[in-house]
Tab-separated table of C-alpha atoms in Angstrom:
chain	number	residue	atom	x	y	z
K	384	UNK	CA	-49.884	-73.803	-78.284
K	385	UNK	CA	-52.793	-73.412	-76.579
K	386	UNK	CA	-53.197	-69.673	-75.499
K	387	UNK	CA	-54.572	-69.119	-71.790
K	388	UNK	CA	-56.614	-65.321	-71.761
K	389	UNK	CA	-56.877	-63.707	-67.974
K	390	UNK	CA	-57.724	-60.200	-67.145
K	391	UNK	CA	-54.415	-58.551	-65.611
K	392	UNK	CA	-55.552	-56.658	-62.578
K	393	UNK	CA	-58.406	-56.943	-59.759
K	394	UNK	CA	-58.916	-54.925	-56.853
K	395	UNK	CA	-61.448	-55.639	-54.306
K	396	UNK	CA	-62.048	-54.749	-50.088
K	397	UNK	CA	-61.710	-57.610	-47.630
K	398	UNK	CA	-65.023	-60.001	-47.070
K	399	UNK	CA	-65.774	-59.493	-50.664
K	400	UNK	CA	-66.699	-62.476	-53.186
K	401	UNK	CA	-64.462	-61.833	-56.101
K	402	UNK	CA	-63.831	-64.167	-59.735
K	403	UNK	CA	-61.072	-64.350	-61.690
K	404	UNK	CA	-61.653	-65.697	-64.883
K	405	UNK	CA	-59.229	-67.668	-67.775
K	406	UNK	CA	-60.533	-68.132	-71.352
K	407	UNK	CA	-58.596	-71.157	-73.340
K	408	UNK	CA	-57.840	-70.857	-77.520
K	409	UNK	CA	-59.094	-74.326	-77.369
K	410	UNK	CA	-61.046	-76.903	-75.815
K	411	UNK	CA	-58.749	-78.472	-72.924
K	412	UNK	CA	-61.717	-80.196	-71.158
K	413	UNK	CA	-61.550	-80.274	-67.185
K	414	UNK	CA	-57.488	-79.927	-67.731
K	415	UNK	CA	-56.847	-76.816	-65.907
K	416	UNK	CA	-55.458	-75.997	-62.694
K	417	UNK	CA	-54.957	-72.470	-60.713
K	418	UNK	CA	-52.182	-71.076	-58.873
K	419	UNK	CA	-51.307	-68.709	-56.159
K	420	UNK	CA	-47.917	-66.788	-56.127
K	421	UNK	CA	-46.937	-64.433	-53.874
K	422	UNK	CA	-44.596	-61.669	-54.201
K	423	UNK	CA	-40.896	-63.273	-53.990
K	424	UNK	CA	-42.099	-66.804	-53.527
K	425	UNK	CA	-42.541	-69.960	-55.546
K	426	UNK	CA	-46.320	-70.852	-56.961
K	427	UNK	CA	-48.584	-72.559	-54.926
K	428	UNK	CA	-51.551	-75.231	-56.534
K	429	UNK	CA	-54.878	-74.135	-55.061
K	430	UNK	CA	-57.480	-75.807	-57.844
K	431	UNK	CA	-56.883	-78.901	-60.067
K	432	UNK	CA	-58.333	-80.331	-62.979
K	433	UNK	CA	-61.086	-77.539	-62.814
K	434	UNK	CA	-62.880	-77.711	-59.484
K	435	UNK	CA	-60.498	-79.737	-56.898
K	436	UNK	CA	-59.592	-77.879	-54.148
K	437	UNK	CA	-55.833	-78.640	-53.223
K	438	UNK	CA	-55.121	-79.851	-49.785
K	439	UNK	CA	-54.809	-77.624	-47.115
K	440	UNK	CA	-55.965	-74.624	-49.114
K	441	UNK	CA	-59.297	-72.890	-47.547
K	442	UNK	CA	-62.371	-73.240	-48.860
K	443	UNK	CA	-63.007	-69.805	-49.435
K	444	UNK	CA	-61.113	-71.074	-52.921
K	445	UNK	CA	-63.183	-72.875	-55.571
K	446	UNK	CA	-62.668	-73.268	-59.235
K	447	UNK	CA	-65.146	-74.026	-61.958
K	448	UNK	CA	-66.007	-74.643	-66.298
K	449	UNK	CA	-65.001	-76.667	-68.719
K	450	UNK	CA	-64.064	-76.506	-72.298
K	451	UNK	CA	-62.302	-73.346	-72.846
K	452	UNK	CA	-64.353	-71.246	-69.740
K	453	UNK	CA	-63.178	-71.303	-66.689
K	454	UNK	CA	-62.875	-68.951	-62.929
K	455	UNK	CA	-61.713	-68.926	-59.522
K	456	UNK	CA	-63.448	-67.434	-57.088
K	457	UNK	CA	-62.468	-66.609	-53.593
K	458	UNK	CA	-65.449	-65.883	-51.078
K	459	UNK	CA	-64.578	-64.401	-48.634
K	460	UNK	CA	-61.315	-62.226	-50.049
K	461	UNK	CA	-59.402	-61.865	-46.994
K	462	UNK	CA	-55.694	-59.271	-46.807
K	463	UNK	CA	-53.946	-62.499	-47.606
K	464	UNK	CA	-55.252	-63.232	-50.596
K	465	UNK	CA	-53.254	-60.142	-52.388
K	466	UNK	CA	-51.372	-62.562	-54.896
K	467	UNK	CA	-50.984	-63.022	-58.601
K	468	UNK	CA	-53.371	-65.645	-59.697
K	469	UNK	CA	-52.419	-68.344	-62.665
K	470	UNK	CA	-54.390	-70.801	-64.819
K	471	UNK	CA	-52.072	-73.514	-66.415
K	472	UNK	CA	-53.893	-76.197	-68.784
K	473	UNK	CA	-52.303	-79.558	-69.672
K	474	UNK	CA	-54.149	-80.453	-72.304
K	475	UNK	CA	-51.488	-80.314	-74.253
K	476	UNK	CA	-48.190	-79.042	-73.517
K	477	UNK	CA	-48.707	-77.069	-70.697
K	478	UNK	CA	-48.893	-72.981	-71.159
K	479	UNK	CA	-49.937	-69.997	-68.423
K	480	UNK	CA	-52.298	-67.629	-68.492
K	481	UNK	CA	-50.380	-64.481	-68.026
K	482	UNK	CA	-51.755	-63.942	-64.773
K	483	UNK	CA	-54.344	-61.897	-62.741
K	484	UNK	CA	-52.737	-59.313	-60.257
K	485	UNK	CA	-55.205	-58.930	-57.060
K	486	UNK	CA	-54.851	-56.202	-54.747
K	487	UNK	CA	-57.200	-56.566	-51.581
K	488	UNK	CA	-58.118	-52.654	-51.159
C	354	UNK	CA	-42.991	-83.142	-46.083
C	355	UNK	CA	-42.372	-82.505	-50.120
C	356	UNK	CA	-39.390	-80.141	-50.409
C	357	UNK	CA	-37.581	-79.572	-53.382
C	358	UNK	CA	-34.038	-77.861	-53.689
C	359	UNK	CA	-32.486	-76.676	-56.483
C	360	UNK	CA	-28.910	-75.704	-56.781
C	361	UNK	CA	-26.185	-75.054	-59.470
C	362	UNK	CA	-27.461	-71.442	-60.877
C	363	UNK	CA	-26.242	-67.732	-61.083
C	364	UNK	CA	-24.378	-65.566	-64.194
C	365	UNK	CA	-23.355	-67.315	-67.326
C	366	UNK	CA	-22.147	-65.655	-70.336
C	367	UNK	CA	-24.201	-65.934	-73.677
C	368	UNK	CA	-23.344	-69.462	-75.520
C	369	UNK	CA	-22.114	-71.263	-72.550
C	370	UNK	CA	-23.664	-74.141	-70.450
C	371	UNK	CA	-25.426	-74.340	-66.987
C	372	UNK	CA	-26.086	-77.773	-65.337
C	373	UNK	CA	-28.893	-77.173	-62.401
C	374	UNK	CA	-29.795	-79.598	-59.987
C	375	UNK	CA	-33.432	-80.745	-57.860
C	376	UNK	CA	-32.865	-82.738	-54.873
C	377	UNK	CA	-36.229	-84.100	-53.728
C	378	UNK	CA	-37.430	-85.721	-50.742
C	379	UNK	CA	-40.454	-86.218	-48.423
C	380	UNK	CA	-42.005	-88.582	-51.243
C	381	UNK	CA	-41.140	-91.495	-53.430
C	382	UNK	CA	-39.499	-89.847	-56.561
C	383	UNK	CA	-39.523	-92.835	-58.614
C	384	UNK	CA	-43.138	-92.689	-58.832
C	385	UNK	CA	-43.612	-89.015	-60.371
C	386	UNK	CA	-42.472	-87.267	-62.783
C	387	UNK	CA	-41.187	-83.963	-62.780
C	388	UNK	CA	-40.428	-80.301	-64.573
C	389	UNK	CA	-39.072	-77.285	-65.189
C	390	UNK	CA	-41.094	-74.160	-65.077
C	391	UNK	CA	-39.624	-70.510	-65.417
C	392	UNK	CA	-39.976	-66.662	-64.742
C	393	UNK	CA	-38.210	-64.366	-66.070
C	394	UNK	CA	-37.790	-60.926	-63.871
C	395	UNK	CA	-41.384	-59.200	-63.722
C	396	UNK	CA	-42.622	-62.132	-66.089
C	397	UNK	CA	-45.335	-64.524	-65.845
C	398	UNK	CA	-44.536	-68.597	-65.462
C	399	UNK	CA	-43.354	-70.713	-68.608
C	400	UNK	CA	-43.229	-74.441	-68.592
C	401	UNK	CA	-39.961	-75.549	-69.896
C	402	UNK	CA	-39.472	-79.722	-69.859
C	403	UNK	CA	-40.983	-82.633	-68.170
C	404	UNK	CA	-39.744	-86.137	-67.857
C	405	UNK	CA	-41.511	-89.057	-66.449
C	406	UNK	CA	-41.584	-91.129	-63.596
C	407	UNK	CA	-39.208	-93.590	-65.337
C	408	UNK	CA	-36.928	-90.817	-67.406
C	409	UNK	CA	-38.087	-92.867	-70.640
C	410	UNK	CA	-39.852	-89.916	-71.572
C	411	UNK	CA	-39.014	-86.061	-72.156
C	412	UNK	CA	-40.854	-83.234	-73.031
C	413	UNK	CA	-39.570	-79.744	-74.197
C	414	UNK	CA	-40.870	-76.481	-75.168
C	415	UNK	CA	-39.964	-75.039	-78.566
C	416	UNK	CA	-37.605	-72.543	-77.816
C	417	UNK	CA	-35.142	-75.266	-75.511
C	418	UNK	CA	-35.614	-77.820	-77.819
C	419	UNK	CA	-31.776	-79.323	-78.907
C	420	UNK	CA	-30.498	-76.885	-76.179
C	421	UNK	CA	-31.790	-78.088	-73.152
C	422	UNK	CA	-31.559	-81.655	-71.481
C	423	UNK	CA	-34.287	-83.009	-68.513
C	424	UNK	CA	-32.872	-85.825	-66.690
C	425	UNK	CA	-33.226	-87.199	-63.446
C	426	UNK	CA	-31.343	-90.225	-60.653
C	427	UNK	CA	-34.420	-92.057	-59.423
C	428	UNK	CA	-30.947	-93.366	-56.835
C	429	UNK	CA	-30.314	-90.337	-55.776
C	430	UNK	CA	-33.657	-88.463	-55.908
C	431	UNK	CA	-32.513	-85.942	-57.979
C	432	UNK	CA	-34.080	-83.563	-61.035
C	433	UNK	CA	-31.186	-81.922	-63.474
C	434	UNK	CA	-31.737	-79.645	-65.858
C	435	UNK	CA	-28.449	-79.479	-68.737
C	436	UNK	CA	-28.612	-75.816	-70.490
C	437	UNK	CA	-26.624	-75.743	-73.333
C	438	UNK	CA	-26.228	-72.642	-75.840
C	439	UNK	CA	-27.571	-70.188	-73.519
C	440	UNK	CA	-28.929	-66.821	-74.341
C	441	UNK	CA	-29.889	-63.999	-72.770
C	442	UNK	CA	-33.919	-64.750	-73.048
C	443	UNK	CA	-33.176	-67.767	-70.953
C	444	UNK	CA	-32.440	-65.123	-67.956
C	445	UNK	CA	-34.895	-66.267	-65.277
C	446	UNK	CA	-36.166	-67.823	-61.778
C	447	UNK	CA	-36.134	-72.168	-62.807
C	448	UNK	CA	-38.231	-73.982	-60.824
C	449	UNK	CA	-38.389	-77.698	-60.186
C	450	UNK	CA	-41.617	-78.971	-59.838
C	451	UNK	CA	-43.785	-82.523	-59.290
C	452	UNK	CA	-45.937	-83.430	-61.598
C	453	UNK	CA	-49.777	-85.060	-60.660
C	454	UNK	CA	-52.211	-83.687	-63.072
C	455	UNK	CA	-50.914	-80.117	-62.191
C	456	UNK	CA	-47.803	-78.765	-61.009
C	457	UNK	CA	-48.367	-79.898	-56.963
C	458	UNK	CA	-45.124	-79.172	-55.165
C	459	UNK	CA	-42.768	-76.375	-56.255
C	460	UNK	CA	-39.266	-75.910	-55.291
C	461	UNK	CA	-38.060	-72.181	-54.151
C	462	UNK	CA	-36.281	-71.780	-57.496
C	463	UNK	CA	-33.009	-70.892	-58.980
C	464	UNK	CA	-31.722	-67.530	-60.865
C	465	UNK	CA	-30.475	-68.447	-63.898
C	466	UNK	CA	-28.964	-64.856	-65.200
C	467	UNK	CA	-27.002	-65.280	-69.092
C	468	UNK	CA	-25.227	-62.081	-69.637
C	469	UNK	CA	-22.085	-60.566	-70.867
């Protein structure tokens, strides 16, 4: 399987630019996508394959790399932003990162 | 408007079966496939099994593999997910969920909870 590496925990203050990064065991190309989950809700897709912003999310989300590099970065970070954060490759069969907490200060 | 709605979960006893259920609407099901994703309490998100568009296809993770059974009713719009053999690591949230290059549309999920 291919493992997905994120850091666990960000906190940052509102109107800040902030990345959250996922390193992959492998190469999985430009096969990675980033979610958005909420406390007691269901995922949401914000990036796909890499850098395509989902529609209707804001542009203030972006995604970026290749290979086995890759981040999301949110600019501005606004109060609504306080999520968990999730890359997901599909590559191969698809695997998580475990997730990056972010708490908007 | 994509909504997904799954049904047919709650307790189960260790060993037994579970049958849960997606209905989908808003799109044209035949045309996707789909999948299962989980979370178990306080845990981060594990694909589970994806069919495709057709059903002719099926995809599972190890640890399901010869227990669990992705189907789907391109008819009646409708996911299924058969759990057979159930243990107590299988205790989580299932989601259904479309498939076009990532995950796109999620359903609300289901508590699957296997306990004595």
């Amino acid at each position: 399987d291919t493992v997905l590496t994120q850091s666990p925990a960000l906190a940052v203050s509102p109107g800040e630019r902030v990345t959250i990064s996922c390193r992959a065991s492998e190469s999985v190309s430009t096969l990675m996508h980033w979610y958005q989950q909420k406390p007691g809700q269901q995922p949401t897709l914000l990036i796909y394959l890499a850098s395509n912003l989902e529609s209707g999310v804001p542009a203030r989300f972006s995604g970026s790399g290749s290979g086995t590099d890759f981040t999301l970065t949110i600019d501005p970070v606004e109060a609504d932003d306080t999520a968990t954060y999730y890359c997901q490759q599909s590559w191969n069969d698809p695997t998580f990162g475990s997730g990056t907490k972010l708490e908007i200060k | 408007e994509v909504q997904l709605v799954e049904s047919g979960g709650g307790l189960v006893q260790p060993g037994r079966s579970m049958k849960l259920s997606c209905a989908a609407s808003g799109f044209t099901f035949s045309n996707y496939g789909m999948a299962w994703v989980r979370q178990a309490p306080t845990k981060g998100l594990e694909w589970v099994a994806t069919i495709s568009y057709d059903g002719s296809s099926t995809y599972y993770r190890d640890s399901v593999k010869g227990r669990f059974t992705i189907s789907r009713d391109n008819a009646k719009s409708t996911l299924y997910l058969q759990m057979n053999s159930l243990r107590s690591e299988d205790t989580a949230t299932y989601y259904c969920t479309r498939v076009e290059d990532a995950f796109d549309y999620w359903g609300q999920g289901v508590m699957v909870t296997v306990s004595s």
